[in-house]
Coordinates of C-alpha atoms in Angstrom, one line a residue:
Chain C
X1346 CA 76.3 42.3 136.2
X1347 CA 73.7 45.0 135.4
X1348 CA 75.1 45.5 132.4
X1349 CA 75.3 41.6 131.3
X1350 CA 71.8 41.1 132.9
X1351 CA 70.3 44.2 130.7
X1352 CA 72.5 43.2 127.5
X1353 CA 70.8 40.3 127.7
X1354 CA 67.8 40.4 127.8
X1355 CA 67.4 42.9 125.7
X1356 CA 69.1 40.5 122.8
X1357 CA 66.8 37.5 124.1
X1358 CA 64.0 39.8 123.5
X1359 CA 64.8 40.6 119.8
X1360 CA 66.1 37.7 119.1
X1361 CA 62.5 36.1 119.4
X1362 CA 62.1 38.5 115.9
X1363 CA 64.6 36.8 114.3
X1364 CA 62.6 33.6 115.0
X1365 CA 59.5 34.9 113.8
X1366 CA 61.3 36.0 110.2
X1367 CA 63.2 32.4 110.4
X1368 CA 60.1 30.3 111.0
X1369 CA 58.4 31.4 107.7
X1370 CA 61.3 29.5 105.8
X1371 CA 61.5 26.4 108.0
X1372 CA 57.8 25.7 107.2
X1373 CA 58.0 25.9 103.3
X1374 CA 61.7 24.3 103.8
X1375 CA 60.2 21.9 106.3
X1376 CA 57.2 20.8 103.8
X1377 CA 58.4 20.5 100.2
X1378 CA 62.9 21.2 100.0
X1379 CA 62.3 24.5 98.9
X1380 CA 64.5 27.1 100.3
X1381 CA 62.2 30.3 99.8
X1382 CA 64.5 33.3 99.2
X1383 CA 60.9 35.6 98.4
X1384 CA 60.3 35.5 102.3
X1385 CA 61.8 38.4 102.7
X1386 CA 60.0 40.0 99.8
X1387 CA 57.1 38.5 101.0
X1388 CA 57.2 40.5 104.4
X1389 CA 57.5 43.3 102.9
X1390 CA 54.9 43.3 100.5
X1391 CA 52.2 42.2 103.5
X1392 CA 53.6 44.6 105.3
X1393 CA 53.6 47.7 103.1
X1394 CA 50.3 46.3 102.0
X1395 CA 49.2 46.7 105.5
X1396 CA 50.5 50.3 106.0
X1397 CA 48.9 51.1 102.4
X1398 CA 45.5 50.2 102.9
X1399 CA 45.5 51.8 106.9
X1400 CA 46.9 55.6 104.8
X1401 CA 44.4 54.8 102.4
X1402 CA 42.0 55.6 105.3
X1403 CA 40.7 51.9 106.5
X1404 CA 41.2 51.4 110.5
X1405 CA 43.7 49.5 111.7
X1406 CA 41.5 46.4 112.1
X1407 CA 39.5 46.6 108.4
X1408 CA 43.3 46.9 106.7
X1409 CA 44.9 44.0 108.7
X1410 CA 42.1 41.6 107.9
X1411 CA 42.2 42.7 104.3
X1412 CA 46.0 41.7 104.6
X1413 CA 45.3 38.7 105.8
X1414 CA 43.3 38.1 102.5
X1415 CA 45.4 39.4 99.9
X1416 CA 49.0 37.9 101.3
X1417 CA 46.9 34.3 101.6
X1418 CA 45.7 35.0 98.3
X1419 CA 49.4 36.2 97.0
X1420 CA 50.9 32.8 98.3
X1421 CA 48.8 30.5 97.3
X1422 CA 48.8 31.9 93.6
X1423 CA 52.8 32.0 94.2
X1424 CA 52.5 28.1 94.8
X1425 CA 50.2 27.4 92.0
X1426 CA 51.9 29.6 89.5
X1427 CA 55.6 29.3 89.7
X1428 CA 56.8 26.4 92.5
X1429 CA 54.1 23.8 91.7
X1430 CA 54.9 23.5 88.1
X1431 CA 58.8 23.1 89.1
X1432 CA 58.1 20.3 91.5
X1433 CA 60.4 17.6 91.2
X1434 CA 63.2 19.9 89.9
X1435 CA 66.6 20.4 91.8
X1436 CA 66.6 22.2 94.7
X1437 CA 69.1 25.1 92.6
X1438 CA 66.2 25.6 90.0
X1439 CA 63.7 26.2 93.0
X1440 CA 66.0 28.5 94.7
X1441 CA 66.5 30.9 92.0
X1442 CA 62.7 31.0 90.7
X1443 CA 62.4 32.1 94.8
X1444 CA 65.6 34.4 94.3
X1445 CA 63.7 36.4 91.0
X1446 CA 60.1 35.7 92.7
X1447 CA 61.8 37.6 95.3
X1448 CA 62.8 40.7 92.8
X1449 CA 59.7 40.6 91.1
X1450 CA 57.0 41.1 94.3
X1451 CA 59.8 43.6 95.5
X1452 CA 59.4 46.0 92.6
X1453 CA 55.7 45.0 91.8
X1454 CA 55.2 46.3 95.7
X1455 CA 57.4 49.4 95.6
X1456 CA 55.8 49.7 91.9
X1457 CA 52.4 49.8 93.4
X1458 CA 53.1 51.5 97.0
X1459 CA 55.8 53.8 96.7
X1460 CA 59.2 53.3 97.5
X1461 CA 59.4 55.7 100.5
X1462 CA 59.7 54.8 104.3
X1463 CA 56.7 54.6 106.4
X1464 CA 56.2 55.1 109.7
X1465 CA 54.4 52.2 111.3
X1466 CA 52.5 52.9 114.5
X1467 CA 51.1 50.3 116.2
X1468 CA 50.1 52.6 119.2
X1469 CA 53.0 51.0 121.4
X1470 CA 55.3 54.0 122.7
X1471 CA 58.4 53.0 123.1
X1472 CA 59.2 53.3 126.9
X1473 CA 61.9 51.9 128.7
X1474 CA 60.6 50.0 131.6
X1475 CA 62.7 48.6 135.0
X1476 CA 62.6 45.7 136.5
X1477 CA 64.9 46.1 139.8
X1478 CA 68.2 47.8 138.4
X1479 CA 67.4 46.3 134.7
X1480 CA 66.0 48.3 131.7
X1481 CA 64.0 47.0 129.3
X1482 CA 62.3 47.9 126.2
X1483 CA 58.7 47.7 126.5
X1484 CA 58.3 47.8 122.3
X1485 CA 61.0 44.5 122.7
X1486 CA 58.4 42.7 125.3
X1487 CA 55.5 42.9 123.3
X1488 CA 57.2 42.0 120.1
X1489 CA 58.6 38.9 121.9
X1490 CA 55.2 38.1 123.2
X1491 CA 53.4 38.2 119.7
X1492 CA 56.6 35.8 118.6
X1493 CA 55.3 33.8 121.2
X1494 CA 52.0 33.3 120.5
X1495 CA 52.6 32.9 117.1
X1496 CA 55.2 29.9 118.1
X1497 CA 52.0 28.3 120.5
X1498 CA 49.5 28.8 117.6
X1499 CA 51.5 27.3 115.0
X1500 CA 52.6 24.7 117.3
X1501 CA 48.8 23.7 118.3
X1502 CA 47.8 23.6 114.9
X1503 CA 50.6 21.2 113.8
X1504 CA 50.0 18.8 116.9
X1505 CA 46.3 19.1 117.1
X1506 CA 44.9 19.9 113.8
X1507 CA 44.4 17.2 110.5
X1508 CA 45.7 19.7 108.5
X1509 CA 48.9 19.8 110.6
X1510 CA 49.5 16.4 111.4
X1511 CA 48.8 15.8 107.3
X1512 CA 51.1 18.5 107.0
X1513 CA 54.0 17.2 109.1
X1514 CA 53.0 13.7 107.0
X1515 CA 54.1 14.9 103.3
X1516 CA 57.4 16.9 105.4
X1517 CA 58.2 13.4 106.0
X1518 CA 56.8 11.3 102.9
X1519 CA 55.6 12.9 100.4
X1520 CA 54.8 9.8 97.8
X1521 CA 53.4 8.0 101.2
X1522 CA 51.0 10.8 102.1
X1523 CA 49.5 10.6 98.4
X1524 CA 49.2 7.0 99.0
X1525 CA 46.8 7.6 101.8
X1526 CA 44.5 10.0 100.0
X1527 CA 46.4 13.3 101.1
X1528 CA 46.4 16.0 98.5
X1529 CA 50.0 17.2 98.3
X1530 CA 49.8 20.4 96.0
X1531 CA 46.7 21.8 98.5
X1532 CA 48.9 21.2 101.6
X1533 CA 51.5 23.1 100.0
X1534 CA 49.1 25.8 99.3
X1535 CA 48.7 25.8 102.7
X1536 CA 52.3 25.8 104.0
X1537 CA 52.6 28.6 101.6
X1538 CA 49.9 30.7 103.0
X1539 CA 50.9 29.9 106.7
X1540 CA 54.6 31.1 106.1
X1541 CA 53.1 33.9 104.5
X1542 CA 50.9 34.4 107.3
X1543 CA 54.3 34.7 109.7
X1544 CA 55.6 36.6 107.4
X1545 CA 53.1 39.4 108.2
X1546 CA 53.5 39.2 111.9
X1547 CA 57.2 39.2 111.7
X1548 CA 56.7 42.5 109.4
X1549 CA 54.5 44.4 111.5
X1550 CA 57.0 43.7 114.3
X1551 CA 60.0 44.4 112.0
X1552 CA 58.0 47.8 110.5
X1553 CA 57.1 49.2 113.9
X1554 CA 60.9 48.9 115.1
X1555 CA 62.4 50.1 112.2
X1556 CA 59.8 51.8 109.7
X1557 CA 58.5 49.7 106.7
X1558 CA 60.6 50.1 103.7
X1559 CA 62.7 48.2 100.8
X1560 CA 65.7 47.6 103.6
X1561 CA 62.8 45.1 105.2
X1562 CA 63.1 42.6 103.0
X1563 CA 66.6 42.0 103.8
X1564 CA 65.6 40.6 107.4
X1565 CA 66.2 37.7 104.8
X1566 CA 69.7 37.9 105.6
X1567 CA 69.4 38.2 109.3
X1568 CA 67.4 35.1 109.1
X1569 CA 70.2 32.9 107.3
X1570 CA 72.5 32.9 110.3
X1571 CA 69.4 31.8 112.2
X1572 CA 68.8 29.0 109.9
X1573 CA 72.4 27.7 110.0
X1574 CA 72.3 27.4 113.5
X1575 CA 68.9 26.0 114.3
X1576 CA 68.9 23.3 111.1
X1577 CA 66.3 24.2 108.3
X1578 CA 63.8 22.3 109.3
X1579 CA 62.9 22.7 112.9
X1580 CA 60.8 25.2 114.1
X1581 CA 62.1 24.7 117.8
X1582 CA 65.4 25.1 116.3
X1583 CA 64.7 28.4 114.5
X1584 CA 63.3 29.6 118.3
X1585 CA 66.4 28.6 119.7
X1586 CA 68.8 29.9 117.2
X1587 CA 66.8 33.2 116.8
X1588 CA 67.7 34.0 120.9
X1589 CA 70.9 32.8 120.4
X1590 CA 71.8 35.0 117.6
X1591 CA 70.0 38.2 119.4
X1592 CA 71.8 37.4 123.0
X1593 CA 75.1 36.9 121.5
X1594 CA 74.0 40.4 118.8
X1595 CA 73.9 42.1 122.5
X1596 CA 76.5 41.0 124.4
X1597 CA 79.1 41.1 121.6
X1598 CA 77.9 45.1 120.8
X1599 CA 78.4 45.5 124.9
X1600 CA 81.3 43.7 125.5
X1601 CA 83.4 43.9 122.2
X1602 CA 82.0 46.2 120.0
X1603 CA 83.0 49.1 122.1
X1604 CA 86.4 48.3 121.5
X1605 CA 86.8 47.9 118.2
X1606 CA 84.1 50.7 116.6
X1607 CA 80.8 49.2 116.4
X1608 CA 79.4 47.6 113.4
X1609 CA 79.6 43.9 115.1
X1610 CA 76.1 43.5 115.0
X1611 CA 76.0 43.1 111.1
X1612 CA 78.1 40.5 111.2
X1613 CA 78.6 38.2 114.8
X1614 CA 75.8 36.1 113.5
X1615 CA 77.6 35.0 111.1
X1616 CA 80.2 34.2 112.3
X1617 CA 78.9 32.2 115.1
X1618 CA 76.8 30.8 112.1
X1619 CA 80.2 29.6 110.6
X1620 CA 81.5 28.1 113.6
X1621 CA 78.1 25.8 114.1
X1622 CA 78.9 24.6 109.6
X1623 CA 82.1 23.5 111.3
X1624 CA 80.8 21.5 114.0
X1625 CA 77.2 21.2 113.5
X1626 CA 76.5 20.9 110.1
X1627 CA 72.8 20.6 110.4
X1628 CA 72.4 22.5 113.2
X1629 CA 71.5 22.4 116.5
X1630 CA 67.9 20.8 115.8
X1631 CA 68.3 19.8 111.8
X1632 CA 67.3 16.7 110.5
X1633 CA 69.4 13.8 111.8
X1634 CA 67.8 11.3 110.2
X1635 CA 65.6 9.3 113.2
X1636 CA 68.3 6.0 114.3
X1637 CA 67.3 3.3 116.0
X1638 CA 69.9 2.0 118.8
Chain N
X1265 CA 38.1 -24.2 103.6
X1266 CA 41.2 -23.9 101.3
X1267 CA 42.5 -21.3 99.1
X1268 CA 40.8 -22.4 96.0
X1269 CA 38.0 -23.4 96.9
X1270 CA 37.4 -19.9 98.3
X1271 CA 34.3 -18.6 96.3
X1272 CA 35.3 -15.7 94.0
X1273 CA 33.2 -13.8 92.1
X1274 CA 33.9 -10.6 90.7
X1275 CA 36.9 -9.1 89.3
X1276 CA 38.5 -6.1 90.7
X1277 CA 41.6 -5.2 89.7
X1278 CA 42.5 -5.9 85.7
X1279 CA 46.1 -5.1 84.3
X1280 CA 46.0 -5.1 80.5
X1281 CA 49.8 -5.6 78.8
X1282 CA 51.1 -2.5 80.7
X1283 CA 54.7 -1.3 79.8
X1284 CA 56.0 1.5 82.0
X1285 CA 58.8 3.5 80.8
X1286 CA 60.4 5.9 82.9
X1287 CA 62.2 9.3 81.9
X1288 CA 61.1 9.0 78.6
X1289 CA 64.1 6.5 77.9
X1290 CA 64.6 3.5 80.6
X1291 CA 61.6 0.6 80.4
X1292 CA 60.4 -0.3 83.6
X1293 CA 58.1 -3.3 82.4
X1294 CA 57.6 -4.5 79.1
X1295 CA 54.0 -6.6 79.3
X1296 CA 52.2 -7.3 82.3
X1297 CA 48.8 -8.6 82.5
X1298 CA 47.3 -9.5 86.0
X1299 CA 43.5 -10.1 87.6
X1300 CA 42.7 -9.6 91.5
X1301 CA 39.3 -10.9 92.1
X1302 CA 37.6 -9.4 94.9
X1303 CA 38.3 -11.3 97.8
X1304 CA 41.3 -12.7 96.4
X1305 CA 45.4 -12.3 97.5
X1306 CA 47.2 -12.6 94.7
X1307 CA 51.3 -12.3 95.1
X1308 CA 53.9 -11.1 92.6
X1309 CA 56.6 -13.1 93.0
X1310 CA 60.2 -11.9 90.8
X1311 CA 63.8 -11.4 91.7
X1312 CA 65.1 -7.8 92.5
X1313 CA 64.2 -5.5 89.2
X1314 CA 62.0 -7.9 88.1
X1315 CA 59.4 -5.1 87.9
X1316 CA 57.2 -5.7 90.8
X1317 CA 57.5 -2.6 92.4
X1318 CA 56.9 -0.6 89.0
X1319 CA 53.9 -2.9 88.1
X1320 CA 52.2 -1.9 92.1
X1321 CA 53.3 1.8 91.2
X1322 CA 51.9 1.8 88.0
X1323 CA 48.4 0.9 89.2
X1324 CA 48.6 3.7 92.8
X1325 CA 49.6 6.2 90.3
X1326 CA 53.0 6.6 92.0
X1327 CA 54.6 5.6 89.6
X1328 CA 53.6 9.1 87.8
X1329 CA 55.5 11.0 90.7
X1330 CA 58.7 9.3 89.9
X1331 CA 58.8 10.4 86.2
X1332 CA 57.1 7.2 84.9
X1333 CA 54.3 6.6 82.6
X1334 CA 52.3 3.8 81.5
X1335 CA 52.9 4.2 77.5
X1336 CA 51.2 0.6 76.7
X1337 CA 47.9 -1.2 78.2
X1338 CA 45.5 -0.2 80.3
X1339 CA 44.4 -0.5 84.5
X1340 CA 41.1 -1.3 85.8
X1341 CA 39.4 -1.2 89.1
X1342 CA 36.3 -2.6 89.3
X1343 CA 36.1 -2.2 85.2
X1344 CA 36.7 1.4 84.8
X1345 CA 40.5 2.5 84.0
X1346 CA 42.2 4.4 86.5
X1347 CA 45.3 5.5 84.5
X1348 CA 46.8 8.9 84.8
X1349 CA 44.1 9.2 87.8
X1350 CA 46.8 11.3 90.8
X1351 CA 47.5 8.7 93.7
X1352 CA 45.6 10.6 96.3
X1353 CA 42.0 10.4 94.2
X1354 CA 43.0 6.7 94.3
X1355 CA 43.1 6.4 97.7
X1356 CA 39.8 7.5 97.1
X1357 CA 38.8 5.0 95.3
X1358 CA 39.5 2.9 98.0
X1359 CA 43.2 1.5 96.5
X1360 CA 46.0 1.8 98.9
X1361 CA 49.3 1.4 98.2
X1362 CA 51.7 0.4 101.1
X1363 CA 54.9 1.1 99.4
X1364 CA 58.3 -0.9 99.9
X1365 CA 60.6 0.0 102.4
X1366 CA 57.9 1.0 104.7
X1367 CA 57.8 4.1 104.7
X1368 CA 56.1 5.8 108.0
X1369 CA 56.0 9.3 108.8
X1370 CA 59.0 9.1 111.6
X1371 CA 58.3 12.1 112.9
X1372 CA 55.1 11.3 113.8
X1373 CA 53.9 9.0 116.7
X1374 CA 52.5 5.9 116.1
X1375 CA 49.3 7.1 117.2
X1376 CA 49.7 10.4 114.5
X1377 CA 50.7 8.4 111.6
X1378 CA 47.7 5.9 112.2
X1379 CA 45.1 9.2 112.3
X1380 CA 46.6 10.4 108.9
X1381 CA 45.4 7.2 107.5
X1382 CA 41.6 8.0 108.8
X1383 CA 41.9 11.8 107.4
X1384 CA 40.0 10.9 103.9
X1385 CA 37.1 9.5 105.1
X1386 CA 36.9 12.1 107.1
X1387 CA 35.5 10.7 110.2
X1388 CA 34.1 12.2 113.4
X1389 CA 36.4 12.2 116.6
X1390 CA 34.8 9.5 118.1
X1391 CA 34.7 7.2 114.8
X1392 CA 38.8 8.0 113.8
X1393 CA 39.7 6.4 117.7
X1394 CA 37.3 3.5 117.3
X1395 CA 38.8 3.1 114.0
X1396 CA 42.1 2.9 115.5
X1397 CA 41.1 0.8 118.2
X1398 CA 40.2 -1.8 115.5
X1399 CA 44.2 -1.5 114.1
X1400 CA 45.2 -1.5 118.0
X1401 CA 43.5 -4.9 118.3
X1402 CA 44.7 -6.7 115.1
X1403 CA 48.4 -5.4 115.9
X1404 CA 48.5 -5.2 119.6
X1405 CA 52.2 -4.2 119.3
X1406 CA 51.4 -0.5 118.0
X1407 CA 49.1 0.3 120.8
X1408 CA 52.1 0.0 123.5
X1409 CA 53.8 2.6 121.5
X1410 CA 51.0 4.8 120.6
X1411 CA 53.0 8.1 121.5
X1412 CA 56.3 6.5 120.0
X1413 CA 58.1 8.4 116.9
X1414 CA 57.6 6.1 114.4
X1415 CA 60.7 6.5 113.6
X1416 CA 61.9 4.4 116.8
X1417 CA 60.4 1.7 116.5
X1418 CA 61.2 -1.8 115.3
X1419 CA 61.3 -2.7 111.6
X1420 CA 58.3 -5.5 112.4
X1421 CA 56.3 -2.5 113.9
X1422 CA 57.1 -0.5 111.4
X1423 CA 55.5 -2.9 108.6
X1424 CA 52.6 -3.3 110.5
X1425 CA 52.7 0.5 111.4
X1426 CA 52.0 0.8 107.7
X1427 CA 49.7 -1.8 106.7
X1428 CA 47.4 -0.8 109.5
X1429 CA 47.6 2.8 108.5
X1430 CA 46.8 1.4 105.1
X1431 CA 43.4 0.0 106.3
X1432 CA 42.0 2.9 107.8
X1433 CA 41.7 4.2 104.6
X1434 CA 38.7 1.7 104.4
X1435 CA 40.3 -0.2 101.0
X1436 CA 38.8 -2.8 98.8
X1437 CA 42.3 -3.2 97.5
X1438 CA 46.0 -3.1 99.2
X1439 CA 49.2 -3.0 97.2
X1440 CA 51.8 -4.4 99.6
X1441 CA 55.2 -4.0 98.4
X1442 CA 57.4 -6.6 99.6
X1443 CA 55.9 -6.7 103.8
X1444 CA 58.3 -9.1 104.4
X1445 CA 61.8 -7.0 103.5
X1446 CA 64.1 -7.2 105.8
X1447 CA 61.9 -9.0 108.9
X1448 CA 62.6 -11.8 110.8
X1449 CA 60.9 -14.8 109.4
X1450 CA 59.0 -15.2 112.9
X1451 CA 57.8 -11.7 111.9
X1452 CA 57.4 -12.3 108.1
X1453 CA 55.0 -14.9 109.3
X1454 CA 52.9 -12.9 111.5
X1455 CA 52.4 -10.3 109.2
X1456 CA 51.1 -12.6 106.7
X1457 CA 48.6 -14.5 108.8
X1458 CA 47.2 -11.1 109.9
X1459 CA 47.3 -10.3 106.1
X1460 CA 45.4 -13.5 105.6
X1461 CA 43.0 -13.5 108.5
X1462 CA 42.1 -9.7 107.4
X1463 CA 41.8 -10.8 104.1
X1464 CA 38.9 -13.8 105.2
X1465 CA 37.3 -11.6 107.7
X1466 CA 36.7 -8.1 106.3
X1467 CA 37.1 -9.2 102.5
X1468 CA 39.8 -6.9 101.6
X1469 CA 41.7 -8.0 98.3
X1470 CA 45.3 -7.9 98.7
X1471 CA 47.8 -7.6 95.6
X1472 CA 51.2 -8.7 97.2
X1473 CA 54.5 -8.3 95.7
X1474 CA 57.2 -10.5 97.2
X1475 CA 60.5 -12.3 97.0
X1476 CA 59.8 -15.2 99.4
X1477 CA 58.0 -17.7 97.1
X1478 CA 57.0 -20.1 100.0
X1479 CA 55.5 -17.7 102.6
X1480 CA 53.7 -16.0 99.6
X1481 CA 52.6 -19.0 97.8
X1482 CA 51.3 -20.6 101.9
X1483 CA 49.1 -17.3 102.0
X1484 CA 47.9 -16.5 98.4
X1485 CA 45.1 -17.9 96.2
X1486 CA 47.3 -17.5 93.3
X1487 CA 50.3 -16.2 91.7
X1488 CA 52.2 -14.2 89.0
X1489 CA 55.8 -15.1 88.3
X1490 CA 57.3 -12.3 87.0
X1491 CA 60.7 -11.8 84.8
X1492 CA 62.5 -8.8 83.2
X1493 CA 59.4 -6.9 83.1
X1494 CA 57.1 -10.0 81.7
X1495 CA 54.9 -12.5 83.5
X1496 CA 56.6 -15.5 83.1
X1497 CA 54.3 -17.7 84.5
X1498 CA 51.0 -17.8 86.4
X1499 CA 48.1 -20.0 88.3
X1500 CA 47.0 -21.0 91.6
X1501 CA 49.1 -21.0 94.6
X1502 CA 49.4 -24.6 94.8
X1503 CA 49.8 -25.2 91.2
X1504 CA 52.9 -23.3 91.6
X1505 CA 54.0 -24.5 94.6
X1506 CA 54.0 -28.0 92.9
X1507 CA 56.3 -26.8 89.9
X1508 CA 60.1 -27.8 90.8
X1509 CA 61.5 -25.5 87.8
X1510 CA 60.0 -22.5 90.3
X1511 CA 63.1 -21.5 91.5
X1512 CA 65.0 -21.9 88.1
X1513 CA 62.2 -19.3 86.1
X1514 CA 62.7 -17.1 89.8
X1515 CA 66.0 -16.7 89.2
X1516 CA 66.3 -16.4 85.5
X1517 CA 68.5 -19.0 85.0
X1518 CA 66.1 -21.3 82.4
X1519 CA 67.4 -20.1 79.4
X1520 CA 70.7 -21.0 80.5
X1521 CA 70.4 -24.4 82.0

């Protein structure tokens, strides 16, 4: 019971970083069809940006908030320069200008910062802590409670804010939201710069566990199974998913992978992914379209 | 006081021989010319693909978002052309364009999609719910299901969902395409006396496109007839009301008969 208790948790736990990664594609999905395959590239350009700028010899603080500025700058001139001009296109068209935006700000960043791995120390040692008879990571705790108040911030400023609620508006009707005086291509600028945004926290969390290099970027791929399950546009959805995928990452490595050599972890997503295509093809919290009964 | 003898003075909306042409390659309307004065309600009456939806999306601008373009005539409001102007500036400009099929943010409470009409003006917190309050009185219906989605509600609440979202943006002008689609004509006829009683008491011109001749023709000061992408026929609501070949012209069906 130990065991199943500590398993998982411990998956619940990272799983709220695969939210974090997934909830950077759900917004841009969310707010104009695009499915942004640079997210990935994205993270890790903020990120190695971040770790950059601290070697350089800025604090910790100074280089974050200059992060901040160039990854909002970096999205917003990604929106302006390359998606705005496709609007209107086929969603294939918009996925692979993301798919070679992806390739581009990957080697532009290694390019510019070095392809090595970096350590990332964000001053959080990683002890194992107890509660009663059950071990827990203390680095996994504070990751999921940064996921968390990410999810609280993001959710206040889409419930409370005008920007949000406009936001949420174009998600729904784009032509209506122009109708009332809402300026689509600026609130796309800003969907952009907020996905961007969660990019950054989900690479810092991503960097610290596992060192900030090209392999980050393909968190991409841990976040597809996470889409799948939670629909593409909910962000509750990509919460849910994200513990799903990490409790059942946990228990199958406890309980199965020890019998057949390891290695499940790659791929279990997936295939629970597959089994929610067959019978929940928009997931769990996708768009159903809204019916009256 | 009766429709016409409604004192009109100046004009605000002019539509010069407009043709539309979508993709480059399909014509949307060939030659429409219309006038709102200010004050006025003015209906577009025509069959399905007549071209009264293209005509109200050629003047919001929307028409640009859907691959069209205005390749002939010009638009006025309030004698300066507003082609090619993007449809959010026109909201601006204090034209708003309730397009057909309704169209609310269902994802979004009542409440929510009511504020996001406020959002361009800009208003204080205070002045956006007294604002609100004002669309809570003239559709007492919404305010029951502030905290609703949208999205649940009924098709007659829906309509007047979006009209009063409309009218927060504070326009001199509303497009309303087709408010009575799909309503029950107890409903139809609700909406239109609010339509008309909004229309008397805050002086807001309304350009109305519509299939039901009679409730339009009850409501509006006059009327445009249109046909395959032409006006076919035009004057003062009753005017048209006393013409028996109406319905013949409505439906097309003159040149055969």
């Amino acid at each position: 019971m130990t065991l199943f208790l500590e398993a998982l948790i411990g998956g619940l736990l990272a799983g709220t970083m695969y939210s974090l990664v997934a909830i950077g594609f759900v917004l841009i999905f969310k707010a104009s069809g695009v499915f942004n395959y640079a997210q990935g590239a994205m993270l890790l350009f903020s990120a190695l940006t971040l770790v950059s700028l601290n070697e350089f010899g800025f604090p910790f603080w100074a280089a974050l908030v200059m992060t901040i500025i160039i990854t909002v700058i970096g999205a917003i001139l990604i929106e302006r320069i390359v998606l705005r001009p496709l609007a209107n296109r086929n969603v294939m068209t918009l996925f692979m200008a993301t798919l070679g935006l992806a390739y581009v700000i990957e080697g532009m960043a290694q390019g510019i910062m070095g392809a090595e791995i970096r350590g990332f120390d964000v001053g959080i040692e990683d002890l194992p802590i107890f509660w009663g008879d059950i071990l827990i990571s203390q680095f996994d705790l504070v990751a999921a409670a940064v996921a968390i108040t990410m999810v609280a911030i993001l959710a206040l400023f889409f419930n409370k804010t005008r920007i949000g609620i406009s936001l949420r508006a174009v998600a729904d009707d784009t032509a209506a939201a122009q109708t009332l005086g809402i300026n689509i291509n600026r609130i796309w600028q800003i969907v952009w710069a907020v996905a961007a945004l969660t990019g950054l926290v989900a690479g810092m969390a991503w960097g610290a566990r596992q060192g900030i290099s090209f392999t980050l970027s393909l968190v991409v791929l841990k976040a597809l199974p996470v889409l799948i399950i939670g629909g593409f546009t909910s962000i509750g959805g990509a919460i849910v998913a994200g513990l799903i995928v990490g409790a059942s990452e946990a228990l199958a490595e406890t309980y199965i992978g020890v019998h057949i050599g390891g290695g499940i972890v790659t791929w279990v997503a997936y295939f629970v992914a597959i089994g929610f295509l067959f019978y929940r093809p928009s997931g769990l919290f996708g768009d159903i379209e809204i019916e009256r009964v | 006081m009766s429709a016409e003898e409604k004192i009109i003075s100046s004009e605000i909306l002019s539509v010069e021989g407009i043709e539309v042409i979508y993709d480059e390659s399909i014509l949307g309307v060939s030659d429409i010319s219309l006038k709102v004065l200010k004050g006025e309600i003015v209906a577009i009456l025509g069959a399905n693909g007549a071209g009264k939806s293209t005509t109200m999306k050629a003047i919001s601008g929307i028409a640009v978002t859907e691959r069209a373009r205005v390749s002939k005539g010009d638009i006025k409001f309030k004698g300066n052309s507003v082609l090619n102007i993007a449809p959010h500036k026109l909201a601006h400009k204090n034209i708003v364009h309730v397009l057909e099929g309704r169209r609310v943010f269902e994802h979004l409470t009542v409440e929510e999609n009511l504020k996001s009409g406020t959002f361009l003006h800009r208003p204080t917190r205070a002045q956006m719910n007294s604002e609100i309050d004002q669309i809570y009185h003239w559709f007492p219906r919404l305010k029951d299901k502030r905290k609703t989605l949208a999205g649940l509600t009924s098709g007659g609440e829906q309509q007047m969902l979006a009209i009063g979202r409309a009218l927060l943006t504070k326009p001199e002008l509303v497009l309303l395409d087709e408010p009575s689609m799909g309503l029950a004509p107890i409903l139809m006829q609700e909406i239109f006396s609010i339509i008309s009683q909004l229309n008397k008491e805050n002086d807001v011109s309304f350009l109305v496109a519509e299939q039901n001749i009679h409730l339009s023709l009850r409501h509006a000061h006059r009327a445009y007839l249109i046909e395959s992408g032409k006006v076919a026929l035009s004057g003062t609501a009753k005017e048209l009301s006393a013409r028996e070949d109406l319905h013949q012209i409505y439906l097309g069906v003159e040149e055969v008969l």
